Coordinates of C-alpha atoms in Angstrom, one line a residue:
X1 CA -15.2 21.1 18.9
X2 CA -18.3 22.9 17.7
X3 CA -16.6 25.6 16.3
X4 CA -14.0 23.5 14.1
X5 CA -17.0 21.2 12.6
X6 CA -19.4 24.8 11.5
X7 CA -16.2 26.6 10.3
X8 CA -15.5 23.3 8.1
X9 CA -19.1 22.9 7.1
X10 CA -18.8 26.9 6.2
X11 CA -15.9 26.5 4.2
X12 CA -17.2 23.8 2.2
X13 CA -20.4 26.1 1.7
X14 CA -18.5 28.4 0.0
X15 CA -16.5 26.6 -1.6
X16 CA -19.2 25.3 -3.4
X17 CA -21.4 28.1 -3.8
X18 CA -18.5 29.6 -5.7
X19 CA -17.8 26.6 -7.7
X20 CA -21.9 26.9 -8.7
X21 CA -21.7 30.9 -9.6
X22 CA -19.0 29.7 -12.0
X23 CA -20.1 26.8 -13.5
X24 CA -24.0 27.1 -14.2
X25 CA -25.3 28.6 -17.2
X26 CA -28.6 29.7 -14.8
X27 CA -25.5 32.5 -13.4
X28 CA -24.0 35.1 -15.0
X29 CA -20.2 34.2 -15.3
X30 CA -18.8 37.3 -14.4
X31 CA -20.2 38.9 -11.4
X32 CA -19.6 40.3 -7.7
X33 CA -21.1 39.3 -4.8
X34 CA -22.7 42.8 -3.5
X35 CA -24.1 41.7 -0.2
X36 CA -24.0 38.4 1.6
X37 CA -27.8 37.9 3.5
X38 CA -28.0 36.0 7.1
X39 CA -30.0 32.9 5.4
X40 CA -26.7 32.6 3.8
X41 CA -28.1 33.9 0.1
X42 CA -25.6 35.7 -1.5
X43 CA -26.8 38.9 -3.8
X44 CA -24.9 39.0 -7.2
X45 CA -24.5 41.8 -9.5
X46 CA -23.2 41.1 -13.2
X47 CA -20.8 43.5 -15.8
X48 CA -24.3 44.9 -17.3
X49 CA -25.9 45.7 -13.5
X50 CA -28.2 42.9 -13.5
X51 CA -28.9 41.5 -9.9
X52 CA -29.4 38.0 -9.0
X53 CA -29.7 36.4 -5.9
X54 CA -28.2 33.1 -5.2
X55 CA -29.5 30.8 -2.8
X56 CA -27.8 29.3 0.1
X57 CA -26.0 25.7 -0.4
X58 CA -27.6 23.1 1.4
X59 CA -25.0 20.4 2.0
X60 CA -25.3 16.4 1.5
X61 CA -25.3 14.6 4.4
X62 CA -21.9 13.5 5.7
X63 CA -19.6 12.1 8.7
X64 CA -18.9 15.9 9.2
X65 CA -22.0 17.5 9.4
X66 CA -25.0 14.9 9.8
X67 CA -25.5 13.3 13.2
X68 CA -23.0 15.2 14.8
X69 CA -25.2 16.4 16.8
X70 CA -23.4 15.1 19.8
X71 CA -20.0 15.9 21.2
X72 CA -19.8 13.7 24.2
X73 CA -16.2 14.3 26.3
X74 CA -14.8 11.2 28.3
X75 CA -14.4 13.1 31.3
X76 CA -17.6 13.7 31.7
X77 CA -18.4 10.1 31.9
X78 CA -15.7 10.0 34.6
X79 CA -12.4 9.8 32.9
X80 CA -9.3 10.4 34.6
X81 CA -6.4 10.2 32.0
X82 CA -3.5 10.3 34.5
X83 CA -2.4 7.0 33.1
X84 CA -3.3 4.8 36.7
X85 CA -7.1 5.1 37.1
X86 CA -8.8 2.2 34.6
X87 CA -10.8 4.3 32.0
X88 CA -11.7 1.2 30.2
X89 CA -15.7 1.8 32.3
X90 CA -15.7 5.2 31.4
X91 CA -15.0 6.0 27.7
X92 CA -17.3 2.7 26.9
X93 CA -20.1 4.5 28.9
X94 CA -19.0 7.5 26.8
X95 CA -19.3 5.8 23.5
X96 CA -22.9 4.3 24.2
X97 CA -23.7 8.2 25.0
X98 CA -23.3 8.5 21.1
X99 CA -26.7 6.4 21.0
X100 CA -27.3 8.6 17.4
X101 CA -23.9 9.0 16.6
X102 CA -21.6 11.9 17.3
X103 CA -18.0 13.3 18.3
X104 CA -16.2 11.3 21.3
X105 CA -13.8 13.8 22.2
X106 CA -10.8 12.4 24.1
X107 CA -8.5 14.8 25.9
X108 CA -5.0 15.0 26.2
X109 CA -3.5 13.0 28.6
X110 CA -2.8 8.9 29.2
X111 CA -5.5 6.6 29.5
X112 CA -5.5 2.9 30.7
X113 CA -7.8 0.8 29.5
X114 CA -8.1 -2.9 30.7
X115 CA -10.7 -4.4 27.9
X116 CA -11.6 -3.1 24.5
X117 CA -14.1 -0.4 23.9
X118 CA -16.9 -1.7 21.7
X119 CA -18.0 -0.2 18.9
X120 CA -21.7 -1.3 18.0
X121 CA -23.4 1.9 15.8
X122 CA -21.7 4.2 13.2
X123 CA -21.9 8.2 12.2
X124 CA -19.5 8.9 14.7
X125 CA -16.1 10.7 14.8
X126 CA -13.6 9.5 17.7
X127 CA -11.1 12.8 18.1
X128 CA -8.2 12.7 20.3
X129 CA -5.8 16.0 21.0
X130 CA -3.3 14.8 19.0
X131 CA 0.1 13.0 20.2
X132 CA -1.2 14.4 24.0
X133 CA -3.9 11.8 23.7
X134 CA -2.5 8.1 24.5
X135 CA -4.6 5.2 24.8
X136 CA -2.8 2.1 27.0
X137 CA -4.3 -0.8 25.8
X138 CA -3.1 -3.5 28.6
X139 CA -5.8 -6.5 27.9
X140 CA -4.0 -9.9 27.7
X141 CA -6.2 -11.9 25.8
X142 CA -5.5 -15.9 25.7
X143 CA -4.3 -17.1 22.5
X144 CA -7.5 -18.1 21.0
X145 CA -8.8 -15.3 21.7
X146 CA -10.6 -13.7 18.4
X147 CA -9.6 -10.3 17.4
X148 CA -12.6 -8.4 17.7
X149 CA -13.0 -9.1 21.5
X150 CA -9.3 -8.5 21.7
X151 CA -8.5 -5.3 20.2
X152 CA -8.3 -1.7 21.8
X153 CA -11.2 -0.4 19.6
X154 CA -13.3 -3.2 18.0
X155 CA -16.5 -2.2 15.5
X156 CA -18.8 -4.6 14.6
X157 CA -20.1 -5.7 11.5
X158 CA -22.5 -3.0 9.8
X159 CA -21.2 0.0 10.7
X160 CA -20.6 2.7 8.7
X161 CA -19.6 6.8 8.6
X162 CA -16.5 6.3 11.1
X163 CA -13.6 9.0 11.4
X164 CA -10.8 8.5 14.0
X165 CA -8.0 11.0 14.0
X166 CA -5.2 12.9 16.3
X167 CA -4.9 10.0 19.1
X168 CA -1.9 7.4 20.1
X169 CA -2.7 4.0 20.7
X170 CA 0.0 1.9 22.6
X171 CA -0.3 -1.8 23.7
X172 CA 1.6 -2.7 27.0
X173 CA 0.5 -6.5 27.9
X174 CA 4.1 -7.9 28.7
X175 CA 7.2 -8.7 25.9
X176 CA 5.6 -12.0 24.9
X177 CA 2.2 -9.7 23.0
X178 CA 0.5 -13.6 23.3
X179 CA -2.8 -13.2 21.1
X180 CA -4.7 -11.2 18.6
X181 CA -4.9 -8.0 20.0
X182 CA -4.5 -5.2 17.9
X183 CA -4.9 -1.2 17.8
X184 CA -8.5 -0.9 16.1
X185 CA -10.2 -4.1 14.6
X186 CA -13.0 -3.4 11.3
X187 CA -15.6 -5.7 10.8
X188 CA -17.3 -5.4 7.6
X189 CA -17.6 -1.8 7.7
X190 CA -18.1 1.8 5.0
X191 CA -16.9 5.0 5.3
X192 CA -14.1 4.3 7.2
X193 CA -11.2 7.8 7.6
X194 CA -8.4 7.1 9.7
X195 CA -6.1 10.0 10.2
X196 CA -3.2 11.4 12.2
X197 CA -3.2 8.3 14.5
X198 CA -0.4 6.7 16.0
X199 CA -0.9 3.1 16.8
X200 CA 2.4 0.7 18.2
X201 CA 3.6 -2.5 19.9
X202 CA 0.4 -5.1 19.6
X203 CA 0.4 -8.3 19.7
X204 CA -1.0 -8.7 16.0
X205 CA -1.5 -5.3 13.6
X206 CA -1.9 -1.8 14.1
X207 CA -5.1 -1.7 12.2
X208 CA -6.6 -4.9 10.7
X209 CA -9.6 -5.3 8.4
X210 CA -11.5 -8.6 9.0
X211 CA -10.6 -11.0 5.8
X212 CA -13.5 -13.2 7.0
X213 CA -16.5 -10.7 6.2
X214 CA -18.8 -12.2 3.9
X215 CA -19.4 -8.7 2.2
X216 CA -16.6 -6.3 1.2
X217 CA -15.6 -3.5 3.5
X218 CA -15.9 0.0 1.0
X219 CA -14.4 3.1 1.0
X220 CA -11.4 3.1 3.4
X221 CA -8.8 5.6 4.0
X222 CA -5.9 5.1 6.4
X223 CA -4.0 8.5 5.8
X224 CA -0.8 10.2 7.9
X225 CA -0.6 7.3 10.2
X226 CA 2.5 6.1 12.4
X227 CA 2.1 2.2 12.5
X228 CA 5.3 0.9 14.2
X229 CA 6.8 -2.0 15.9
X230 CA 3.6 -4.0 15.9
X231 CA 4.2 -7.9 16.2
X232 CA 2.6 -8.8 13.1
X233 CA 1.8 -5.7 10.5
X234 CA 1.5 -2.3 10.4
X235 CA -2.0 -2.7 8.5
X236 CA -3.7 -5.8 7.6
X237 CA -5.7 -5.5 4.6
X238 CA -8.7 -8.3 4.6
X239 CA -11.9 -8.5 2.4
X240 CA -11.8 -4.8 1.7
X241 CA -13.1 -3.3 -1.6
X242 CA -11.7 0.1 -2.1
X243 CA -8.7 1.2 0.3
X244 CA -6.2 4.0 0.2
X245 CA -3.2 3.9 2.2
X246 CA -1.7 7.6 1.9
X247 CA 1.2 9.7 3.8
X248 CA 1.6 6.9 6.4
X249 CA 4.9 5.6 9.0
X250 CA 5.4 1.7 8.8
X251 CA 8.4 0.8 10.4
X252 CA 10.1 -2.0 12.2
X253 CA 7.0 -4.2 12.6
X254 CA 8.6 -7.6 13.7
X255 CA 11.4 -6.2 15.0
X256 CA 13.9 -8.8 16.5
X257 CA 11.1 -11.6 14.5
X258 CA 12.5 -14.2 11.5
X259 CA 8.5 -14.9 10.9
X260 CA 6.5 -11.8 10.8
X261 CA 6.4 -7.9 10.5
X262 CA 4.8 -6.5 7.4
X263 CA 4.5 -2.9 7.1
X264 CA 1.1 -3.7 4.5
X265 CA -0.1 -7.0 4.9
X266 CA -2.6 -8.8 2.7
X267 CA -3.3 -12.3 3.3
X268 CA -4.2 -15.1 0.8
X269 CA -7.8 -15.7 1.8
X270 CA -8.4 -12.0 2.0
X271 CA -9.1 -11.3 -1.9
X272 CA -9.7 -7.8 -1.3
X273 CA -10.0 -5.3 -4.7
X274 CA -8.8 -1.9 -5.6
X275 CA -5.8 -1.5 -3.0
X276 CA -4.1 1.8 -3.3
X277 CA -0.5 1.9 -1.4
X278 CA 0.6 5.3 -2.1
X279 CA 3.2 8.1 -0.6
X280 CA 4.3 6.2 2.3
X281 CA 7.5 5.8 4.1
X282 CA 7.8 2.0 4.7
X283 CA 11.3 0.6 6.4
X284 CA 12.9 -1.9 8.9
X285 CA 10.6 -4.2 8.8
X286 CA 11.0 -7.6 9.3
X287 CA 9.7 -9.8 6.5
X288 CA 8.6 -7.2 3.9
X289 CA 7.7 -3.6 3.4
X290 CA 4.7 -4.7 1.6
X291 CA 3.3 -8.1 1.4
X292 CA 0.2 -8.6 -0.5
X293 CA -0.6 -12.3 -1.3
X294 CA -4.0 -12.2 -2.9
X295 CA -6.3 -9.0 -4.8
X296 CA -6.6 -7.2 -8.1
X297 CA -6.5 -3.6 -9.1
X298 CA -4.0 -2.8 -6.5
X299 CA -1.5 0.2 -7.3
X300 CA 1.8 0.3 -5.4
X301 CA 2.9 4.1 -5.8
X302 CA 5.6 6.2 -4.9
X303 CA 6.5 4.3 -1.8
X304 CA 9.6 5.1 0.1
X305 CA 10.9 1.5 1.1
X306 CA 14.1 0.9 3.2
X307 CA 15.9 -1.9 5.3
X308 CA 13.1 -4.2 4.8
X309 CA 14.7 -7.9 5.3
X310 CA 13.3 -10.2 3.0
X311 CA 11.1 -8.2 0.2
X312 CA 10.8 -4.6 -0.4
X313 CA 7.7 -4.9 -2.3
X314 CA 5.8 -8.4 -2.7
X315 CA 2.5 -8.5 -4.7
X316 CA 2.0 -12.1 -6.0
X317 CA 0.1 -15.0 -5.7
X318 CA -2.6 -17.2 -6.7
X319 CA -5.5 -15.2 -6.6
X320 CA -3.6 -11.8 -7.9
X321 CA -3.8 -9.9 -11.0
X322 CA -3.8 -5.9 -12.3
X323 CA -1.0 -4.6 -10.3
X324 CA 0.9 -1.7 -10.6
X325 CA 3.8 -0.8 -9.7
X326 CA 5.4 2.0 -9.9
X327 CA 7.6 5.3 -8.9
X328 CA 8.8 3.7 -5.7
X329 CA 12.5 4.0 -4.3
X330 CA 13.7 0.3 -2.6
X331 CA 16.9 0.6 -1.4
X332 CA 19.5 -0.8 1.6
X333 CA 18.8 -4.6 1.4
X334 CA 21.5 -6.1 2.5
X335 CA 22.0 -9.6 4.1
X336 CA 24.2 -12.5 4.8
X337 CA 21.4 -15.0 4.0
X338 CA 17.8 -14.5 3.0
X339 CA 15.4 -14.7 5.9
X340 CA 14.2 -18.6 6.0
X341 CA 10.2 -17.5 6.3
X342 CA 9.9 -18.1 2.8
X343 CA 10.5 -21.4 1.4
X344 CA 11.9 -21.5 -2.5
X345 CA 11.8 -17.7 -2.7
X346 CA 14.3 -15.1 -2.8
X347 CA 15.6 -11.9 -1.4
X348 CA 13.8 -9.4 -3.9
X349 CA 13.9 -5.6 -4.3
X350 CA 10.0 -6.1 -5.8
X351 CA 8.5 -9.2 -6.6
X352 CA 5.3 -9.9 -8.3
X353 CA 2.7 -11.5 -10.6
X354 CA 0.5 -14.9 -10.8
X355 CA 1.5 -17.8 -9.4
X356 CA -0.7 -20.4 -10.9
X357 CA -3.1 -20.7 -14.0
X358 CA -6.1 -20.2 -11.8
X359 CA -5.8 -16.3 -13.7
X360 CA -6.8 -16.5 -16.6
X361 CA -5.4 -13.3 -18.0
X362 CA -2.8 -11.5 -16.1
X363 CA -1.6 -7.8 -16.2
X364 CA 1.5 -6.9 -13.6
X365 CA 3.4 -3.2 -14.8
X366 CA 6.6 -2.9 -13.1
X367 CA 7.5 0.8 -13.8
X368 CA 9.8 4.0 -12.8
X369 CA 10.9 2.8 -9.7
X370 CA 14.4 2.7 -8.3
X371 CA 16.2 -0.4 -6.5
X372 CA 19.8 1.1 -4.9
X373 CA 22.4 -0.7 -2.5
X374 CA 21.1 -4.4 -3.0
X375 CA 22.8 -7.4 -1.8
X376 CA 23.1 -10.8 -0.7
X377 CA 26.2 -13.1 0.4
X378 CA 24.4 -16.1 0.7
X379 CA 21.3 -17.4 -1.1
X380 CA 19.2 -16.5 -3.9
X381 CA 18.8 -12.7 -4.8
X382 CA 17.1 -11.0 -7.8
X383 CA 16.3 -7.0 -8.0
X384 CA 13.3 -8.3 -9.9
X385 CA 11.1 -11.3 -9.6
X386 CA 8.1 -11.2 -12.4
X387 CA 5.7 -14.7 -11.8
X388 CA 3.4 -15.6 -14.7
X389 CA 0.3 -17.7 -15.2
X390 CA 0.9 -18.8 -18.9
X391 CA -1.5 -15.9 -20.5
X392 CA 0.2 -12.5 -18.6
X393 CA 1.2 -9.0 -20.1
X394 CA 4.3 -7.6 -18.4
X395 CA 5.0 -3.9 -18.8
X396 CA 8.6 -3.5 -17.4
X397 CA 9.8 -0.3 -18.2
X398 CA 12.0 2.3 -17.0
X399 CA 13.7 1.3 -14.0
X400 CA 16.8 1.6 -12.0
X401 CA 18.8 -0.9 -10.5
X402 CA 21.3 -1.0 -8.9
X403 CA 22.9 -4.4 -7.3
X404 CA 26.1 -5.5 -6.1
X405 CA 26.1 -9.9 -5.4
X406 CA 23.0 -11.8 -6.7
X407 CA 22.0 -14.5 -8.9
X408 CA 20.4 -12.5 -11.5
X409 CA 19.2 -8.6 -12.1
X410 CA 15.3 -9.9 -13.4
X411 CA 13.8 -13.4 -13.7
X412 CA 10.5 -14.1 -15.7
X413 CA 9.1 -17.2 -14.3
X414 CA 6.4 -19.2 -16.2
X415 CA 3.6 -21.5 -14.3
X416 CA 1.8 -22.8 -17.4
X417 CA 1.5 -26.4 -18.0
X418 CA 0.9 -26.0 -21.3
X419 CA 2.5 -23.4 -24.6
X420 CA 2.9 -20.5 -22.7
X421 CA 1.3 -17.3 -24.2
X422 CA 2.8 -14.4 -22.1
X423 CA 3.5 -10.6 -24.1
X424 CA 6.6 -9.1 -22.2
X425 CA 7.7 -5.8 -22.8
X426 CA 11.1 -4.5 -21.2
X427 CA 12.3 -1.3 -22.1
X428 CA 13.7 1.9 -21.3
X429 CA 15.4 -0.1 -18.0
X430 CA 19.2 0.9 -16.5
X431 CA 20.7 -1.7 -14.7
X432 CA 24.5 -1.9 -13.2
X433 CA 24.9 -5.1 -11.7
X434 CA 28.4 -6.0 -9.5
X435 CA 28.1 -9.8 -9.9
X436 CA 25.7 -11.9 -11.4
X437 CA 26.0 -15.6 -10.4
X438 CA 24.4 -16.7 -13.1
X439 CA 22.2 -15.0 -16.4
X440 CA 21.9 -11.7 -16.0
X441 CA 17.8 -11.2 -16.8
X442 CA 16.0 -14.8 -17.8
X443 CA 12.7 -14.4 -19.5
X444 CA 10.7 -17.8 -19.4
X445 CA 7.6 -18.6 -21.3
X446 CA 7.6 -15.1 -23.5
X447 CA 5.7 -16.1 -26.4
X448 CA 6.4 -12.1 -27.9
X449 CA 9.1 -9.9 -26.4
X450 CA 10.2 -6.6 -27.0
X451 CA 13.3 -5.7 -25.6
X452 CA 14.4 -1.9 -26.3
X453 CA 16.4 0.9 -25.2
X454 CA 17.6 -0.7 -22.3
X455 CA 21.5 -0.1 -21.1
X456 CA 22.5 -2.9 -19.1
X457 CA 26.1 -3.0 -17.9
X458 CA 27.4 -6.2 -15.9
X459 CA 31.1 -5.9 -14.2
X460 CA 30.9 -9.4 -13.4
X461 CA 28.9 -12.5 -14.8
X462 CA 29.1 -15.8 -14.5
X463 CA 26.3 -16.8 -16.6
X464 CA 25.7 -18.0 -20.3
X465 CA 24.2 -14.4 -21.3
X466 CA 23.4 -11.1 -20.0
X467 CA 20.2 -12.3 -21.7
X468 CA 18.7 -15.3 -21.5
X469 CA 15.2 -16.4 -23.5
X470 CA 14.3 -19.5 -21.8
X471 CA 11.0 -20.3 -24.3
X472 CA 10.3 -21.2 -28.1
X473 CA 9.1 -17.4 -28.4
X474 CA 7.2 -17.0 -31.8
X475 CA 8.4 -13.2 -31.6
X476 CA 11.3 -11.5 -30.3
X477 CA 12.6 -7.8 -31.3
X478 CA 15.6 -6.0 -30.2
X479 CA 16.5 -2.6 -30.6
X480 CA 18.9 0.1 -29.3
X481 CA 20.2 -1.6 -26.4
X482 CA 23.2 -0.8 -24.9
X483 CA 24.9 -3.7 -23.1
X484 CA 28.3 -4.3 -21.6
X485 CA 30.0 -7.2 -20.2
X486 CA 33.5 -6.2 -17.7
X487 CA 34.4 -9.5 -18.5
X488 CA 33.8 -10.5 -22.1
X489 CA 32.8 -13.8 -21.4
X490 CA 29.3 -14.3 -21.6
X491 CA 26.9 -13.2 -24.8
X492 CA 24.5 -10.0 -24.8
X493 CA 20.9 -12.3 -25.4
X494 CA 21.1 -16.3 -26.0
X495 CA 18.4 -18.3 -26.6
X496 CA 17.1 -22.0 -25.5
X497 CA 15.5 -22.3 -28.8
X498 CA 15.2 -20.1 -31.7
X499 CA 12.5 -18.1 -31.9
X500 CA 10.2 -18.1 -34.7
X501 CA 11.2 -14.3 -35.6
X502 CA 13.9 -12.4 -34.4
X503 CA 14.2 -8.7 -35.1
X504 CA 17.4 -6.8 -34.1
X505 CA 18.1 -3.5 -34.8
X506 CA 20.7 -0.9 -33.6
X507 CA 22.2 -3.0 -30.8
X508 CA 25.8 -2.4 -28.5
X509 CA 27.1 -4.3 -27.4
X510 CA 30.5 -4.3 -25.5
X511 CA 30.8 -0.9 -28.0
X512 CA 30.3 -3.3 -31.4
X513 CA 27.1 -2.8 -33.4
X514 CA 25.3 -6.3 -33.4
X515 CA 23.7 -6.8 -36.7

């Protein structure tokens, strides 16, 4: 262990010692290093023969090489890992061993633990031996039972500097997972890197981020994770400002469940800011891929999102604004009937936006991504569901979708009480829909609305228009769309009132120029 964290710290050294030779004008920029001295001063000779010597780098203190003074292994605090002795005793007596923080080192092999380890002091880096390490969490909490004195590793309020990586976590309290318990619980907490960890089967989330922290958690990566078949969520987002959610597993949390199983879960009183959801392979699970009910400045990026049930990608609610998203691939949602856990909403590929005027300005960009195999016998289905407060920009540009039964491909929904101000732009999109039930896309409330370049082709609708522009929109310009109906029965774009100025130009449709 010591050697890994001095050969990183030398790495870095370099790294930035060459970064300075080439970047400050105190340096010649274009040397060689002649000789390399054992302070760590390197001797540099430029093109002309001039000799300077550079000083060593002196690194910032980080997780990596401050207060890692310690590496404290479990079995030296008596340990067994052989998966029947109760470690629970001995990796707490371990951890308080880190009394100035340091490395808890965890061997291979399977350890039992009976209560949670407590986590009351920071600057500490928690390092399994990858999937040889397993942690049996087999505490069976009552169902009141808060999560912080339920959980396998719980930290406290106030800590900070924490890096766990290359362990498994398991939970094995009997089928019914009664309680809160989950794989590692954050109070309000900084610095936070979790890596390489594999954490399944609790009784509530793999990871989850206390929502009721009066201060934000900061600076939070959750990177190359497996977070699987946990009752409730694969990661539960709470009053967190700045998280990154990169490279990681979340499948089939909920399995066999009509009520729960998130892959990302954000809650409505969690309000949490600057949520990045990007490069991970999200499927099977049992309500949604990603469910995020309340936040601004959250990015939802280049996702890979499968076989989730009820939503592929959900980011809407009151207390929502500034989402993105973009360059993910939702595909293979198919059911009978929508899953009843959400009243008066649909089965959706990607839903989003504000659901009351509480925002006062909104900003949702759905963009790039690709919505395949999508279907529903029974119920209420849309590719794309797009909520607005009344005062909302909608970016909706360059997607894919393809559907086979629903109601509708996109539907705009307005929540204003009063004249609705919403700018929508859709453009660039290509949709082939099977059978629309009823209007193809419906925008409501658009008070200006560009639709452009889109090539929408419908084999079957049974609706008024391909189009529909539910609003008295003051602005509405068409151009270069190319838009086919199988069945020649319904218009390309109708209107519930006229709109103050329409602009057309260069539209198909059903291969005839509309003027």
């Amino acid at each position: 262990m010591n050697k890994k964290i001095s050969l990183t710290s030398l790495f870095l050294t370099i790294l930035l010692i060459a970064f300075s030779i080439t970047s400050c004008s105190s340096v010649p920029s274009a040397g060689t290093i002649t000789a390399i001295n054992e302070d760590g001063s390197m001797i540099i000779t430029d093109n002309e023969g001039n000799t300077y010597t550079v000083p060593p780098y002196v690194a910032e203190e980080t997780v990596e090489t401050v207060k890692t003074t310690g590496i404290v292994n479990v079995y030296d605090h008596g340990a067994k890992g052989n998966g029947t002795d109760d470690d629970t005793s001995s990796i707490q007596e371990a951890v308080n061993a880190l009394s100035t923080g340091g490395v808890l080192y965890i061997p291979s092999g399977t350890y039992k633990i009976t209560a949670p380890i407590s986590f009351e002091k920071g600057d500490i880096i928690i390092e399994g031996n990858g999937a040889s390490t397993i942690l049996v969490h087999s505490f069976a909490p009552s169902d009141s039972e808060s999560a912080d004195k339920a959980s396998l590793f719980s930290f406290a309020d106030g800590i900070s500097n924490v890096q766990i990586r290359d362990l498994s976590m398991t939970y094995a309290a009997g089928s019914e997972k009664k309680g809160s318990t989950n794989g590692i619980y954050f109070g309000k907490c900084e610095n936070v890197f979790v890596e390489d960890v594999d954490i399944r089967q609790f009784s509530n989330s793999g990871i989850l981020f206390s929502e009721t922290a009066k201060d934000f958690s900061t600076h939070i990566s959750v990177k190359n994770c497996i977070l699987s078949d946990n009752y409730a969520a694969g990661i539960n987002i709470g009053h967190v400002d700045g998280i990154a959610v990169t490279g990681c597993d979340l499948y089939k949390n909920g399995t066999g469940k009509d009520t729960v199983g998130y892959g990302v879960y954000v809650s409505e009183n969690a309000s949490p800011k600057n949520i990045r959801v990007f490069g991970n392979r999200i499927y099977e699970n049992s309500a949604a891929g990603i469910y995020i009910t309340s936040g601004e400045d959250i990015d939802i990026l280049n996702n890979n999102v499968v076989l989730n049930k009820q939503y592929g990608i959900y980011a809407s609610g009151e207390k929502i604004n500034f989402v993105v998203i973009s360059n993910n691939f939702v595909t293979d949602m198919i059911a009978s009937a929508a899953n009843n856990i959400f009243k008066d909403k649909y089965f959706c590929a990607i839903y989003t936006g504000a659901t009351s005027e509480s925002t006062d300005i909104g900003s949702f960009t759905v963009m790039n991504n690709t919505v395949k195999n999508f279907n529903l016998t029974t119920g209420s289905a849309y590719g794309f569901v797009v909520e607005t407060c009344g005062n909302t920009f909608i970016n909706f540009t360059d997607n894919i979708f393809e559907g086979n039964t629903v109601e509708g491909a996109v539907l705009v929904k307005d929540n204003s009480k009063d004249s609705p101000k919403n700018d929508i732009v859709f453009t660039n999109n290509m949709f082939r829909i099977r059978n629309s039930a009823k209007n193809g896309i419906v925008f409501n409330g658009a008070q200006k609305l560009n639709i452009s370049q889109n090539r929408l082709q419908f084999d079957k609708i049974s609706g008024e228009a391909c189009i529909y522009v539910n609003s008295n929109a003051a602005q509405v310009i068409t151009s270069y769309n190319i838009i086919h109906d199988a069945t020649s029965k319904a218009k390309d774009i109708a209107f519930s009132k006229d709109p103050s100025v329409l602009l057309r130009d260069g539209d198909l449709f059903n291969g005839k120029d509309i003027a």
